[in-house]
CSV table of C-alpha atoms in Angstrom, one decimal:
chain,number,residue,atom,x,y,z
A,1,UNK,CA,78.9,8.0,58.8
A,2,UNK,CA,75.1,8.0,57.7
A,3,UNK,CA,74.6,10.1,54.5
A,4,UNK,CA,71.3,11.6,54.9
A,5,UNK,CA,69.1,13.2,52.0
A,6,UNK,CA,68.0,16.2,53.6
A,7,UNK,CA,65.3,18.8,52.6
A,8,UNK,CA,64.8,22.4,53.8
A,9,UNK,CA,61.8,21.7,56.2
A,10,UNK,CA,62.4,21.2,59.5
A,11,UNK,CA,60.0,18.9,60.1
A,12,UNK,CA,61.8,16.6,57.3
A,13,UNK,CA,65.1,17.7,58.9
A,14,UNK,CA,63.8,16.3,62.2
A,15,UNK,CA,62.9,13.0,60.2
A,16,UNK,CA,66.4,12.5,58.5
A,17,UNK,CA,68.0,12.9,62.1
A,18,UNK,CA,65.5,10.6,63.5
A,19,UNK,CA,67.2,8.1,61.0
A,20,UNK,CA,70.4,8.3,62.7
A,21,UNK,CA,72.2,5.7,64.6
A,22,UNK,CA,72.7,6.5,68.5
A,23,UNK,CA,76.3,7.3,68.4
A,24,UNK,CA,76.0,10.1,65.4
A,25,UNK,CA,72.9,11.6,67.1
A,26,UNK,CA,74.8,12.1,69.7
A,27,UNK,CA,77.6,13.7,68.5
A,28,UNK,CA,75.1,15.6,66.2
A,29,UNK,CA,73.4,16.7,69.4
A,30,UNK,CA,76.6,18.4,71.0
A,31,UNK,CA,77.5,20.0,67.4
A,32,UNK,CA,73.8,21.4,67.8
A,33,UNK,CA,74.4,22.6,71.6
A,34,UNK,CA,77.7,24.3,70.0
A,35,UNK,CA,76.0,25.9,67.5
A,36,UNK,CA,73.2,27.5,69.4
A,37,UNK,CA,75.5,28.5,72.7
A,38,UNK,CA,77.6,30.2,69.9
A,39,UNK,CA,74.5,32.1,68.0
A,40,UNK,CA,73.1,32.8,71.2
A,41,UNK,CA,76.6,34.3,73.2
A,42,UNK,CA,78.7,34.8,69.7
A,43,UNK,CA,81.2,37.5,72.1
A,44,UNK,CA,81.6,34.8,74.8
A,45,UNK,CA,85.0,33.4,73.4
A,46,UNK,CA,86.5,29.9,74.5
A,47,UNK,CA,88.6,31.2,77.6
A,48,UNK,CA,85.8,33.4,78.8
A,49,UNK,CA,83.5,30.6,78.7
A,50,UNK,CA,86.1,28.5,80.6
A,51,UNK,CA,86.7,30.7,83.0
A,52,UNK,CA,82.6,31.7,83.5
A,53,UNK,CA,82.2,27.8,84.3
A,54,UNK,CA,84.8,27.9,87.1
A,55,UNK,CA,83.4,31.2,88.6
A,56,UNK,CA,80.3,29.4,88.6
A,57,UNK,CA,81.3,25.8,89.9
A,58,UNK,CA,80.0,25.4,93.1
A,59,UNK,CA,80.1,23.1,96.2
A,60,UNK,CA,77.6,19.9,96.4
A,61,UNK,CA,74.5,21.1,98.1
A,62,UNK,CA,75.1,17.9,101.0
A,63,UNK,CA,78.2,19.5,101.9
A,64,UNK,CA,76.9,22.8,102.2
A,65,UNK,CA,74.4,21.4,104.1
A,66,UNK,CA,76.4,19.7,106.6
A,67,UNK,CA,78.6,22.7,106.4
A,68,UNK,CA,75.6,24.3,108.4
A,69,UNK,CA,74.6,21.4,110.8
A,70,UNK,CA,78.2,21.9,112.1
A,71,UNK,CA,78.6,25.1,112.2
A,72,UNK,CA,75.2,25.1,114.0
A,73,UNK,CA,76.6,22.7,116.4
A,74,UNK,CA,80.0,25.3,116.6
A,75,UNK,CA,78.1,27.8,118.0
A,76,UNK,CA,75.5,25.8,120.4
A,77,UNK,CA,79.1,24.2,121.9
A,78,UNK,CA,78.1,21.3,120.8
A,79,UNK,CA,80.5,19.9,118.3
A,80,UNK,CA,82.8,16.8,119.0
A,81,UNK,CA,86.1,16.5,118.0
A,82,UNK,CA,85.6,14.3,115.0
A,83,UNK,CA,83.1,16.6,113.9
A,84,UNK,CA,85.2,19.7,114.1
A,85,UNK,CA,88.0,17.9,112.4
A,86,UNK,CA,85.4,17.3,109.7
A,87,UNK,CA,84.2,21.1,109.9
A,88,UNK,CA,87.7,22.2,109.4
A,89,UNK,CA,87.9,19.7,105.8
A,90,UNK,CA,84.9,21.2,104.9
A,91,UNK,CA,85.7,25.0,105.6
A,92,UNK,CA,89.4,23.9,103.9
A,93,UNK,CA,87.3,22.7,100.9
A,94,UNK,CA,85.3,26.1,100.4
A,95,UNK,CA,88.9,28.4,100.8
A,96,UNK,CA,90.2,26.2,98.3
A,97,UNK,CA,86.8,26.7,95.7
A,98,UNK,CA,87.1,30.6,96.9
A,99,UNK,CA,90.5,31.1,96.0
A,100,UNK,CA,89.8,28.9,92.2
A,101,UNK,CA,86.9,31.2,91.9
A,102,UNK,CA,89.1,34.3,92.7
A,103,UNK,CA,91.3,33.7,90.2
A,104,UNK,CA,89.0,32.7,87.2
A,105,UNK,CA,87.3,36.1,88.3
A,106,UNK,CA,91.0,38.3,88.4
A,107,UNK,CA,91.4,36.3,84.7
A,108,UNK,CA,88.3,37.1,83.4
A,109,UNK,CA,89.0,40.6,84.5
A,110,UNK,CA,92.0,41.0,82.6
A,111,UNK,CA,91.1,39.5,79.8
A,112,UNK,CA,88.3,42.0,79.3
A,113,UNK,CA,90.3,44.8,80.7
A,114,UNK,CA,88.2,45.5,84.0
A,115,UNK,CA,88.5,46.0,87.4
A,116,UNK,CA,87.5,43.0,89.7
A,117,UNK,CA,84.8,45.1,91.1
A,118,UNK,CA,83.6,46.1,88.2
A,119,UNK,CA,83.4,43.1,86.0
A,120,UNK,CA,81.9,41.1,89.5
A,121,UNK,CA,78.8,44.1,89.6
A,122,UNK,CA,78.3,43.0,85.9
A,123,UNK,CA,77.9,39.7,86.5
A,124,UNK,CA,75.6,40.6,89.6
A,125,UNK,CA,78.2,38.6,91.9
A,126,UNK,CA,78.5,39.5,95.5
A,127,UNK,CA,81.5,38.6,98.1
A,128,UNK,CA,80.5,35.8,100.4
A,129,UNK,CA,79.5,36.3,104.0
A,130,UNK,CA,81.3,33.7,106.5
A,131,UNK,CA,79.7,33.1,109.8
């Protein structure tokens, strides 16, 4: 590891970490991302965060996208059968991400003692619509 003489400026930090080899100012980097996330959310602990990341996973915009075009085509009567075998993966895929999401929400609930309404009002999330 680089040993760095560093002086209280941050403009001199800047230059010392400018110094460093790819590799440590990378891992410097994520140490830095750590640091901030944690001054910036210091209640959020691990598990929470965790579990706010799978609430918040979502499906690949082209899916959701073809999702549409077939479920366009569902209702025009229009669909072929390799298509609606493909709706059906697709509509499989978004129970499956529902039902993950469900449960990181139920957890997150419990772990800070709240209802499931209440804690998904206070993070402003809503129950999906299905056409």
């Amino acid at each position: 590891m680089s040993t760095i003489s560093i002086q209280t400026s941050v403009e001199q930090l800047l230059d010392a970490v400018a110094q460093l080899p790819p590799d440590e100012l990378d891992s410097l980097t994520e140490k830095i991302v750590a640091l901030r996330a944690a001054h910036a959310a210091p209640h959020v602990e691990a598990n929470e965060a965790e579990l706010l990341l799978q609430i918040n996973r979502d499906i690949p915009t082209d899916i959701r996208l073809r999702n549409n075009e077939l479920i366009k085509k569902r209702i025009a009567e229009t669909l072929s059968s390799t298509e609606l075998t493909e709706l059906i993966n697709i509509t499989n895929l978004f129970e499956k991400r529902e039902a993950e999401r469900v449960t990181a929400l139920a957890a997150l609930a419990r772990l800070r003692q709240m209802s499931l309404p209440d804690l998904m009002t206070a993070l402003g999330i809503q129950a999906p619509t299905y056409e």
